[in-house]
Short mmCIF file of C-alpha atoms and ligand atoms in Angstrom, two decimals:
data_model
loop_
_atom_site.label_atom_id
_atom_site.label_comp_id
_atom_site.label_asym_id
_atom_site.label_seq_id
_atom_site.Cartn_x
_atom_site.Cartn_y
_atom_site.Cartn_z
CA MET A 1 14.66 15.34 37.47
CA ARG A 2 18.33 14.88 38.42
CA ILE A 3 20.33 11.67 38.33
CA ALA A 4 23.90 11.37 39.56
CA PHE A 5 26.38 8.58 40.16
CA SER A 6 29.54 9.28 42.15
CA LYS A 7 31.15 6.02 41.00
CA SER A 8 30.43 3.42 38.31
CA PRO A 9 26.91 2.03 38.77
CA ARG A 10 26.63 -1.45 40.32
CA PRO A 11 24.55 -4.14 38.65
CA PHE A 12 20.99 -4.60 39.94
CA PHE A 13 18.36 -7.30 39.87
CA TYR A 14 14.80 -6.27 39.03
CA GLU A 15 11.74 -8.42 38.69
CA GLY A 16 8.25 -7.15 37.91
CA GLU A 17 5.82 -6.07 35.22
CA VAL A 18 5.55 -2.99 33.03
CA PRO A 19 2.30 -1.06 32.44
CA GLY A 20 -0.15 -2.21 29.77
CA ASP A 21 0.49 -1.73 26.07
CA LYS A 22 -0.42 1.76 24.89
CA SER A 23 -1.35 0.75 21.33
CA ILE A 24 -3.55 -2.14 22.47
CA THR A 25 -5.29 -0.07 25.18
CA HIS A 26 -6.26 2.60 22.61
CA ARG A 27 -7.63 -0.04 20.26
CA ALA A 28 -9.51 -1.93 22.97
CA LEU A 29 -11.28 1.30 23.96
CA LEU A 30 -12.16 2.32 20.41
CA LEU A 31 -13.38 -1.11 19.31
CA GLY A 32 -15.07 -1.71 22.66
CA ALA A 33 -17.07 1.48 22.11
CA ILE A 34 -18.74 0.12 18.99
CA ALA A 35 -18.83 -3.62 19.69
CA LYS A 36 -22.11 -5.05 20.97
CA GLY A 37 -22.12 -5.74 24.73
CA ARG A 38 -19.41 -5.49 27.36
CA THR A 39 -15.70 -5.25 26.63
CA VAL A 40 -13.62 -5.84 29.74
CA ILE A 41 -10.15 -4.36 29.38
CA ARG A 42 -7.86 -5.95 31.97
CA ARG A 43 -4.64 -4.17 32.98
CA PRO A 44 -5.21 -1.20 30.63
CA LEU A 45 -2.53 1.47 30.39
CA ARG A 46 -3.69 4.34 32.59
CA ALA A 47 -1.60 7.17 31.19
CA ALA A 48 -2.18 10.56 29.56
CA ASP A 49 -2.39 9.19 25.99
CA THR A 50 -4.89 6.43 26.66
CA LEU A 51 -6.95 8.67 28.97
CA ALA A 52 -7.38 10.95 25.95
CA THR A 53 -8.95 8.04 24.04
CA LEU A 54 -11.10 7.22 27.05
CA GLY A 55 -12.29 10.85 26.96
CA LEU A 56 -13.11 10.52 23.27
CA ILE A 57 -15.34 7.47 23.67
CA ARG A 58 -17.04 8.97 26.71
CA ALA A 59 -17.78 12.07 24.61
CA LEU A 60 -19.51 9.70 22.20
CA GLY A 61 -21.80 8.79 25.10
CA VAL A 62 -20.27 5.37 25.69
CA GLN A 63 -20.36 4.27 29.33
CA VAL A 64 -17.04 3.11 30.76
CA ASP A 65 -16.77 1.85 34.35
CA GLU A 66 -13.42 1.82 36.07
CA GLY A 67 -13.03 -0.93 38.64
CA ASP A 68 -10.76 -3.63 39.99
CA GLU A 69 -11.34 -5.72 36.89
CA GLY A 70 -9.97 -2.90 34.74
CA TRP A 71 -12.15 -0.84 32.43
CA VAL A 72 -15.57 -2.09 31.39
CA VAL A 73 -16.84 -0.54 28.17
CA HIS A 74 -20.56 -0.81 27.44
CA GLY A 75 -20.48 -0.59 23.68
CA GLY A 76 -22.73 -0.74 20.67
CA THR A 77 -25.27 1.77 21.96
CA GLU A 78 -26.64 4.91 20.29
CA VAL A 79 -23.86 7.51 20.04
CA SER A 80 -23.92 11.27 20.36
CA ARG A 81 -24.01 13.02 16.94
CA ASP A 82 -22.04 16.10 17.97
CA LEU A 83 -19.00 15.71 20.20
CA GLY A 84 -17.81 19.31 20.21
CA ILE A 85 -14.07 19.72 20.76
CA ILE A 86 -12.10 16.63 21.76
CA ASP A 87 -8.67 17.22 23.30
CA CYS A 88 -6.32 14.49 22.09
CA GLY A 89 -3.46 15.97 24.13
CA ASN A 90 -0.12 14.59 22.97
CA SER A 91 -1.60 11.43 21.49
CA GLY A 92 -1.24 10.80 17.76
CA THR A 93 -3.02 7.48 18.15
CA THR A 94 -6.10 9.13 19.71
CA MET A 95 -6.25 11.65 16.89
CA ARG A 96 -5.56 9.37 13.93
CA LEU A 97 -7.46 6.27 15.03
CA GLY A 98 -10.17 8.41 16.64
CA ALA A 99 -10.64 10.29 13.35
CA GLY A 100 -11.11 6.98 11.51
CA LEU A 101 -13.73 5.80 13.97
CA LEU A 102 -15.62 9.10 14.00
CA VAL A 103 -15.57 9.36 10.20
CA GLY A 104 -17.05 5.86 10.13
CA LEU A 105 -19.78 6.89 12.54
CA GLY A 106 -20.31 10.11 10.55
CA VAL A 107 -20.49 12.35 13.64
CA ARG A 108 -19.59 16.00 14.09
CA ALA A 109 -16.42 16.73 16.09
CA THR A 110 -13.24 18.79 16.23
CA LEU A 111 -10.09 16.89 17.18
CA ALA A 112 -7.46 19.15 18.71
CA GLY A 113 -4.10 18.45 20.30
CA ASP A 114 -1.20 20.02 22.18
CA ALA A 115 1.59 21.99 20.49
CA SER A 116 3.54 18.85 19.54
CA LEU A 117 0.52 17.02 18.10
CA SER A 118 -0.52 20.17 16.21
CA ARG A 119 2.78 20.05 14.31
CA ARG A 120 2.41 16.44 13.15
CA PRO A 121 1.23 15.48 9.64
CA MET A 122 -2.48 14.66 9.37
CA GLU A 123 -2.98 14.72 5.61
CA ARG A 124 -1.82 11.09 5.59
CA ILE A 125 -5.20 10.12 7.08
CA VAL A 126 -7.36 12.97 5.79
CA LYS A 127 -6.66 12.22 2.13
CA PRO A 128 -7.69 8.53 2.11
CA LEU A 129 -10.61 9.10 4.51
CA ARG A 130 -11.96 11.70 2.09
CA LEU A 131 -11.46 9.32 -0.84
CA MET A 132 -13.76 6.95 1.04
CA GLY A 133 -16.40 9.72 1.15
CA GLY A 134 -15.66 10.79 4.73
CA CYS A 135 -16.27 14.36 5.78
CA ILE A 136 -13.01 15.52 7.36
CA VAL A 137 -10.76 18.53 6.89
CA SER A 138 -7.42 19.47 8.39
CA HIS A 139 -5.95 22.92 8.90
CA GLY A 140 -3.15 23.11 6.37
CA GLY A 141 -2.44 19.41 6.77
CA ARG A 142 -2.34 19.56 10.58
CA ALA A 143 -4.67 19.47 13.58
CA PRO A 144 -7.27 20.53 14.46
CA LEU A 145 -9.32 18.16 12.35
CA THR A 146 -12.94 19.02 11.70
CA LEU A 147 -15.34 16.14 11.07
CA GLY A 148 -18.96 16.23 10.02
CA PRO A 149 -21.86 14.09 8.91
CA ARG A 150 -21.89 12.79 5.33
CA GLU A 151 -24.51 11.85 2.82
CA GLY A 152 -24.81 8.15 2.12
CA GLU A 153 -22.55 5.25 3.05
CA LEU A 154 -18.76 5.26 3.01
CA ARG A 155 -17.16 3.74 -0.08
CA GLY A 156 -14.50 1.06 -0.08
CA ILE A 157 -10.92 1.88 -1.02
CA ARG A 158 -7.76 0.17 -2.23
CA TYR A 159 -4.97 2.24 -0.77
CA ARG A 160 -1.21 1.88 -0.75
CA LEU A 161 0.50 3.67 2.12
CA PRO A 162 3.64 5.51 0.98
CA VAL A 163 5.31 4.55 4.31
CA ALA A 164 4.47 1.77 6.77
CA SER A 165 2.28 3.34 9.46
CA ALA A 166 0.05 1.50 11.89
CA GLN A 167 -1.84 4.66 12.74
CA VAL A 168 -2.78 5.38 9.14
CA LYS A 169 -3.60 1.75 8.39
CA SER A 170 -5.74 1.51 11.53
CA SER A 171 -7.53 4.77 10.82
CA LEU A 172 -8.67 3.43 7.44
CA LEU A 173 -9.66 0.05 8.88
CA LEU A 174 -11.73 1.68 11.62
CA ALA A 175 -13.59 3.91 9.15
CA GLY A 176 -13.85 0.92 6.82
CA LEU A 177 -15.97 -0.95 9.38
CA TRP A 178 -18.92 1.06 8.00
CA ALA A 179 -17.92 0.93 4.32
CA LYS A 180 -20.32 -0.62 1.82
CA GLU A 181 -17.41 -2.15 -0.11
CA GLU A 182 -14.11 -3.79 0.74
CA VAL A 183 -11.26 -1.76 2.19
CA ALA A 184 -7.78 -2.94 1.21
CA VAL A 185 -4.71 -1.31 2.75
CA ARG A 186 -1.27 -2.14 1.46
CA GLU A 187 1.97 -1.08 3.13
CA PRO A 188 5.59 -1.49 2.06
CA LEU A 189 6.44 -3.32 5.31
CA LEU A 190 4.08 -4.70 7.93
CA SER A 191 3.64 -2.13 10.71
CA ARG A 192 2.30 -3.18 14.14
CA ASP A 193 -0.78 -5.31 13.55
CA HIS A 194 -2.71 -4.90 16.83
CA THR A 195 -5.78 -3.51 15.05
CA GLU A 196 -6.02 -6.50 12.72
CA ARG A 197 -5.59 -8.95 15.61
CA LEU A 198 -8.19 -7.26 17.79
CA LEU A 199 -10.67 -6.85 14.94
CA ARG A 200 -10.44 -10.54 14.23
CA TYR A 201 -10.67 -11.44 17.95
CA MET A 202 -13.87 -9.39 18.20
CA GLY A 203 -15.46 -11.03 15.16
CA ALA A 204 -14.56 -8.99 12.05
CA ASP A 205 -13.82 -10.70 8.76
CA LEU A 206 -10.47 -9.71 7.29
CA GLU A 207 -7.83 -11.32 5.12
CA GLU A 208 -4.12 -10.73 5.03
CA SER A 209 -1.70 -11.41 2.20
CA TRP A 210 1.84 -10.66 1.06
CA SER A 211 2.87 -9.59 -2.43
CA PRO A 212 5.93 -11.22 -4.03
CA TYR A 213 7.77 -7.92 -3.31
CA GLY A 214 7.17 -8.19 0.43
CA GLU A 215 4.29 -5.71 0.57
CA HIS A 216 1.61 -6.52 3.08
CA GLN A 217 -2.11 -6.18 2.42
CA VAL A 218 -5.03 -6.30 4.79
CA LEU A 219 -8.50 -6.56 3.32
CA LEU A 220 -11.59 -5.81 5.39
CA LYS A 221 -14.97 -7.09 4.20
CA PRO A 222 -17.89 -4.61 3.91
CA HIS A 223 -20.24 -3.74 6.79
CA GLN A 224 -18.15 -5.22 9.61
CA ALA A 225 -19.16 -2.73 12.37
CA GLN A 226 -22.24 -4.78 13.19
CA GLU A 227 -20.20 -8.00 13.44
CA LEU A 228 -18.12 -6.87 16.43
CA THR A 229 -18.88 -8.35 19.84
CA GLY A 230 -17.52 -7.18 23.19
CA LYS A 231 -14.91 -9.49 24.70
CA ALA A 232 -12.48 -9.77 27.61
CA ILE A 233 -9.18 -8.27 26.54
CA SER A 234 -6.14 -8.82 28.70
CA VAL A 235 -3.61 -6.12 27.79
CA PRO A 236 0.01 -7.33 27.77
CA GLY A 237 2.83 -5.22 29.18
CA ASP A 238 4.08 -2.66 26.67
CA PRO A 239 7.32 -3.77 24.96
CA SER A 240 8.13 -0.08 24.46
CA SER A 241 8.10 0.33 28.26
CA ALA A 242 10.07 -2.89 28.75
CA ALA A 243 12.74 -1.59 26.35
CA PRO A 244 14.21 1.18 28.55
CA LEU A 245 14.48 -1.25 31.49
CA ALA A 246 16.14 -3.82 29.24
CA VAL A 247 18.66 -1.26 27.97
CA LEU A 248 19.52 -0.25 31.54
CA THR A 249 20.17 -3.90 32.35
CA ALA A 250 22.30 -4.27 29.22
CA LEU A 251 24.45 -1.30 30.29
CA LEU A 252 25.51 -2.97 33.57
CA PRO A 253 27.52 -6.20 33.34
CA GLY A 254 25.87 -8.84 35.54
CA ALA A 255 22.57 -6.93 36.00
CA ARG A 256 19.46 -9.07 35.62
CA LEU A 257 15.91 -8.20 34.66
CA VAL A 258 12.85 -10.43 34.67
CA LEU A 259 9.66 -8.94 33.26
CA ARG A 260 6.46 -10.97 33.28
CA HIS A 261 3.52 -10.63 30.95
CA VAL A 262 5.24 -8.62 28.22
CA GLY A 263 3.71 -8.34 24.73
CA LEU A 264 5.75 -10.39 22.26
CA ASN A 265 4.00 -9.46 19.02
CA PRO A 266 6.64 -9.91 16.27
CA THR A 267 5.70 -6.57 14.66
CA ARG A 268 7.02 -4.95 17.86
CA GLY A 269 9.93 -7.33 18.37
CA GLY A 270 12.79 -5.68 16.45
CA PHE A 271 14.23 -4.26 19.65
CA TRP A 272 14.96 -7.68 21.20
CA LYS A 273 16.77 -8.81 18.05
CA VAL A 274 19.04 -5.77 18.13
CA LEU A 275 19.74 -6.34 21.81
CA GLN A 276 20.81 -9.91 21.02
CA ARG A 277 22.99 -8.72 18.14
CA ALA A 278 24.73 -6.37 20.57
CA GLY A 279 25.68 -9.40 22.67
CA VAL A 280 22.94 -9.19 25.31
CA GLU A 281 21.43 -12.40 26.64
CA VAL A 282 17.63 -12.26 26.11
CA ARG A 283 15.38 -15.20 26.95
CA PHE A 284 11.64 -15.62 26.40
CA GLN A 285 9.67 -17.98 28.62
CA GLU A 286 6.08 -19.11 29.14
CA VAL A 287 5.02 -17.69 25.77
CA ARG A 288 1.26 -17.94 25.32
CA ASP A 289 -1.61 -16.27 23.45
CA GLU A 290 -3.97 -13.78 25.11
CA ALA A 291 -6.74 -12.05 23.15
CA GLY A 292 -4.93 -12.82 19.90
CA GLU A 293 -1.56 -11.44 21.07
CA PRO A 294 1.54 -13.45 22.08
CA VAL A 295 2.75 -12.67 25.62
CA GLY A 296 5.45 -14.10 27.87
CA THR A 297 8.24 -13.49 30.37
CA VAL A 298 11.43 -11.79 29.23
CA GLU A 299 14.74 -12.21 30.99
CA VAL A 300 17.72 -10.00 30.21
CA VAL A 301 21.29 -10.26 31.54
CA GLY A 302 23.84 -7.46 31.16
CA PRO A 303 26.93 -8.74 29.25
CA GLU A 304 30.59 -8.04 30.06
CA GLU A 305 30.96 -6.25 26.74
CA LEU A 306 28.53 -4.79 24.21
CA ARG A 307 29.11 -5.09 20.46
CA SER A 308 28.28 -2.21 18.12
CA PHE A 309 25.35 -2.98 15.82
CA SER A 310 23.53 -1.85 12.71
CA VAL A 311 19.78 -1.30 12.26
CA ASP A 312 18.50 -1.50 8.67
CA SER A 313 15.65 0.63 7.35
CA GLU A 314 13.47 -2.50 6.90
CA GLU A 315 13.69 -3.19 10.63
CA VAL A 316 12.68 0.31 11.68
CA PRO A 317 8.87 -0.26 11.66
CA HIS A 318 9.38 -3.05 14.19
CA LEU A 319 11.41 -0.96 16.63
CA LEU A 320 10.11 2.49 15.77
CA ASP A 321 9.64 3.81 19.30
CA GLU A 322 12.74 2.06 20.67
CA VAL A 323 15.35 3.91 18.59
CA PRO A 324 16.03 6.55 21.31
CA VAL A 325 16.84 3.93 23.96
CA LEU A 326 18.86 1.90 21.45
CA ALA A 327 20.91 5.05 20.86
CA VAL A 328 22.02 4.81 24.52
CA LEU A 329 22.95 1.16 24.02
CA ALA A 330 25.06 2.28 21.06
CA LEU A 331 26.85 4.84 23.23
CA LYS A 332 28.10 2.04 25.49
CA ALA A 333 28.98 -0.45 22.71
CA LYS A 334 32.56 -0.25 21.43
CA GLY A 335 32.77 0.88 17.80
CA VAL A 336 30.29 2.66 15.55
CA SER A 337 26.62 1.63 15.49
CA SER A 338 24.43 2.67 12.55
CA PHE A 339 20.71 3.34 12.21
CA TYR A 340 19.40 3.62 8.64
CA GLY A 341 16.14 5.10 7.33
CA LEU A 342 14.77 7.03 10.31
CA SER A 343 12.62 9.51 8.35
CA GLU A 344 9.45 8.57 10.26
CA LEU A 345 11.14 9.44 13.55
CA ARG A 346 11.23 13.05 12.44
CA VAL A 347 7.43 13.31 12.67
CA LYS A 348 6.93 11.75 16.10
CA GLU A 349 6.28 13.71 19.32
CA SER A 350 9.49 15.57 18.38
CA ASP A 351 12.05 15.25 15.58
CA ARG A 352 13.70 12.34 17.33
CA VAL A 353 16.61 12.00 14.90
CA ARG A 354 17.79 15.51 15.58
CA ALA A 355 16.91 15.38 19.28
CA ILE A 356 18.93 12.17 19.80
CA ARG A 357 21.98 13.82 18.25
CA GLU A 358 21.60 17.17 19.98
CA GLU A 359 20.55 16.07 23.48
CA LEU A 360 22.98 13.15 23.81
CA GLY A 361 25.56 15.42 22.17
CA LYS A 362 25.26 17.78 25.16
CA MET A 363 26.51 14.90 27.30
CA GLY A 364 29.47 14.35 24.98
CA GLY A 365 27.92 11.58 22.84
CA ALA A 366 29.64 11.31 19.44
CA ILE A 367 26.67 11.14 17.08
CA GLU A 368 26.52 11.97 13.42
CA GLU A 369 23.30 12.66 11.53
CA ARG A 370 23.59 12.04 7.78
CA GLY A 371 20.29 12.44 5.93
CA ASP A 372 17.87 10.24 7.86
CA ASP A 373 20.64 7.97 9.21
CA LEU A 374 22.42 8.13 12.54
CA PHE A 375 25.94 6.93 13.35
CA ILE A 376 26.89 6.59 16.98
CA LYS A 377 30.39 6.06 18.27
CA GLY A 378 30.34 4.25 21.58
CA GLY A 379 32.65 3.02 24.29
CA ARG A 380 33.37 6.29 26.08
CA PHE A 381 31.99 7.85 29.25
CA LEU A 382 29.54 10.72 28.91
CA ARG A 383 29.58 13.83 31.06
CA GLY A 384 26.92 15.37 33.25
CA ALA A 385 24.82 18.05 31.56
CA ARG A 386 21.49 19.82 31.52
CA VAL A 387 19.35 18.20 28.84
CA SER A 388 15.73 18.43 27.72
CA SER A 389 13.06 15.88 26.88
CA ARG A 390 11.55 18.45 24.48
CA GLY A 391 8.22 17.28 25.90
CA ASP A 392 8.72 13.84 24.33
CA HIS A 393 8.27 10.83 26.66
CA ARG A 394 10.61 8.56 24.68
CA LEU A 395 13.38 11.17 24.91
CA ALA A 396 12.84 11.53 28.66
CA MET A 397 13.40 7.76 28.97
CA MET A 398 16.46 7.90 26.72
CA LEU A 399 18.07 10.67 28.78
CA SER A 400 17.46 8.91 32.10
CA LEU A 401 19.29 5.87 30.75
CA ALA A 402 22.15 7.96 29.42
CA ALA A 403 22.68 9.23 33.00
CA PHE A 404 24.00 5.73 33.84
CA LEU A 405 26.88 6.32 31.42
CA ALA A 406 27.70 9.80 32.69
CA ARG A 407 30.27 11.03 35.14
CA GLY A 408 28.54 13.90 36.92
CA GLU A 409 25.00 15.05 37.38
CA VAL A 410 22.46 14.85 34.59
CA GLU A 411 19.54 17.23 34.88
CA ILE A 412 16.57 16.34 32.68
CA GLU A 413 14.11 19.13 31.97
CA GLY A 414 10.59 18.11 31.06
CA ALA A 415 10.73 14.67 32.72
CA GLU A 416 6.98 14.97 33.38
CA ALA A 417 6.49 13.87 29.74
CA LEU A 418 6.96 10.34 31.13
CA SER A 419 3.29 10.42 32.18
CA VAL A 420 2.32 10.06 28.51
CA SER A 421 3.05 6.33 28.40
CA PHE A 422 4.73 5.15 31.63
CA PRO A 423 3.65 7.20 34.67
CA SER A 424 5.44 4.92 37.16
CA PHE A 425 8.74 5.00 35.24
CA ARG A 426 10.27 7.42 37.74
CA ASP A 427 9.58 5.07 40.65
CA VAL A 428 11.00 2.05 38.83
CA LEU A 429 13.98 4.12 37.75
CA ARG A 430 14.57 5.39 41.28
CA GLU A 431 14.71 1.79 42.51
CA MET A 432 17.23 0.92 39.82
CA VAL A 433 19.33 4.06 40.33
CA GLU A 434 19.50 3.46 44.08
CA GLU A 435 20.35 -0.22 43.70
CA ALA A 436 23.06 0.82 41.25
CA GLY A 437 24.48 3.22 43.86
CA GLY A 438 23.27 6.55 42.47
CA VAL A 439 20.83 9.27 43.48
CA LEU A 440 17.63 10.37 41.74
CA GLU A 441 15.94 13.60 42.69
CA VAL A 442 12.66 14.88 41.36
CA TYR A 443 11.84 18.56 41.52
CA GLY A 444 9.07 20.78 40.20
C1 LIG B 1 1.35 3.54 17.00
C2 LIG B 1 2.03 3.47 15.82
C3 LIG B 1 3.35 4.05 15.60
C4 LIG B 1 4.03 4.46 16.90
C5 LIG B 1 3.10 5.10 17.88
C6 LIG B 1 1.90 4.22 18.18
C7 LIG B 1 0.03 2.90 17.08
O1 LIG B 1 3.24 5.11 14.72
O2 LIG B 1 5.14 5.30 16.67
O3 LIG B 1 3.78 5.37 19.09
O4 LIG B 1 -0.49 2.68 18.20
O5 LIG B 1 -0.53 2.58 16.03
P1 LIG B 1 3.10 4.87 13.11
O6 LIG B 1 1.79 5.40 12.69
O7 LIG B 1 4.27 5.59 12.54
O8 LIG B 1 3.19 3.40 12.86
#
């Protein structure tokens, strides 16, 4: 994909919706598969990652109809005992949450992934799932994961996650639905809580508490799998897909963006706070609750000037996937912006800390990587360059935004990674690029 501007981009106005939340779509499919009756998933994310989870539940023998209403999952039926090899593609959520569910069911399966997923750490779920009595092994701490039937019921566990991770927490909660004792998961900071919200919405009994030191604990009562009932789940727009559009707006003084039906869960809301700190006007309207999740309309206006900003390590779990696009915001803001405690970004679809520095560096971005912190000096134009997404969808988004700050053509290799979470991003981007006076060309 190539993007070029011959003069400074003009501000645009864009109004619309973004595709459904990736995290919530995965969870709706997995819980829908085991809940009694019909789960109707409205506005699901239809993208490579969530289609991998759809494939997993279909391999279990669960019927899923695709229609105008969305996806209808006919759950709670007898499942297949041997799934063979399941291809999780690029999706860490399919593999980690899927492993929890399949360990709970005690079925035989091999979970495999693409080259990127096969490099990511899996021992973080394998270890606690085995402590619960699950039959699961990794290959040297990585995929493929081999799962098998076990003798007897799963045990409960009290487990403290070394780092906040929604995927690990959710994996244990999903397996824990079949445990004969309580499952308590503590994490140093509250990671996204979609699993807890959906479990509760579908009838599970769980309690949440905070320690005096700010640690969060979720406690699931024993034998909850049979308590789940199929429901209508309306999936909000993904805030991680709203974020790149919001950053684009923030880069162009006077640009305006109105996005309806965006997920406003506070555990995903760190991005909006940073945007406001940088001097961007962000307004939330018509906030309401749908299927246990807050949703609403977001309006963003591009300011005359952006302020540099600092992101603390405690905020990172709440803007985890938005750091790459915030790096572009930092490149426009005058002064030095800092991001602290990004260690978890190193084990995403790519090492995002290094990739941010190296890829934006090719365009002349002044970025320093010190330990797991990033320091970005903004306020200067970038130059055209040939850059690579490294097969990572969030980096492909980041690089397309950076093109708005560049003088000259930016060629992004591996832009097809966008299909992982936001297949229509290129069309939305093309509209914005053209309105801003530039050209977008897709090849290959
Ligand atoms: C996700 C959790 C996050 C995030 C990922 C999706 C989820 O990972 O980066 O894109 O759906 O639970 P963590 O396991 O690091 O929280």
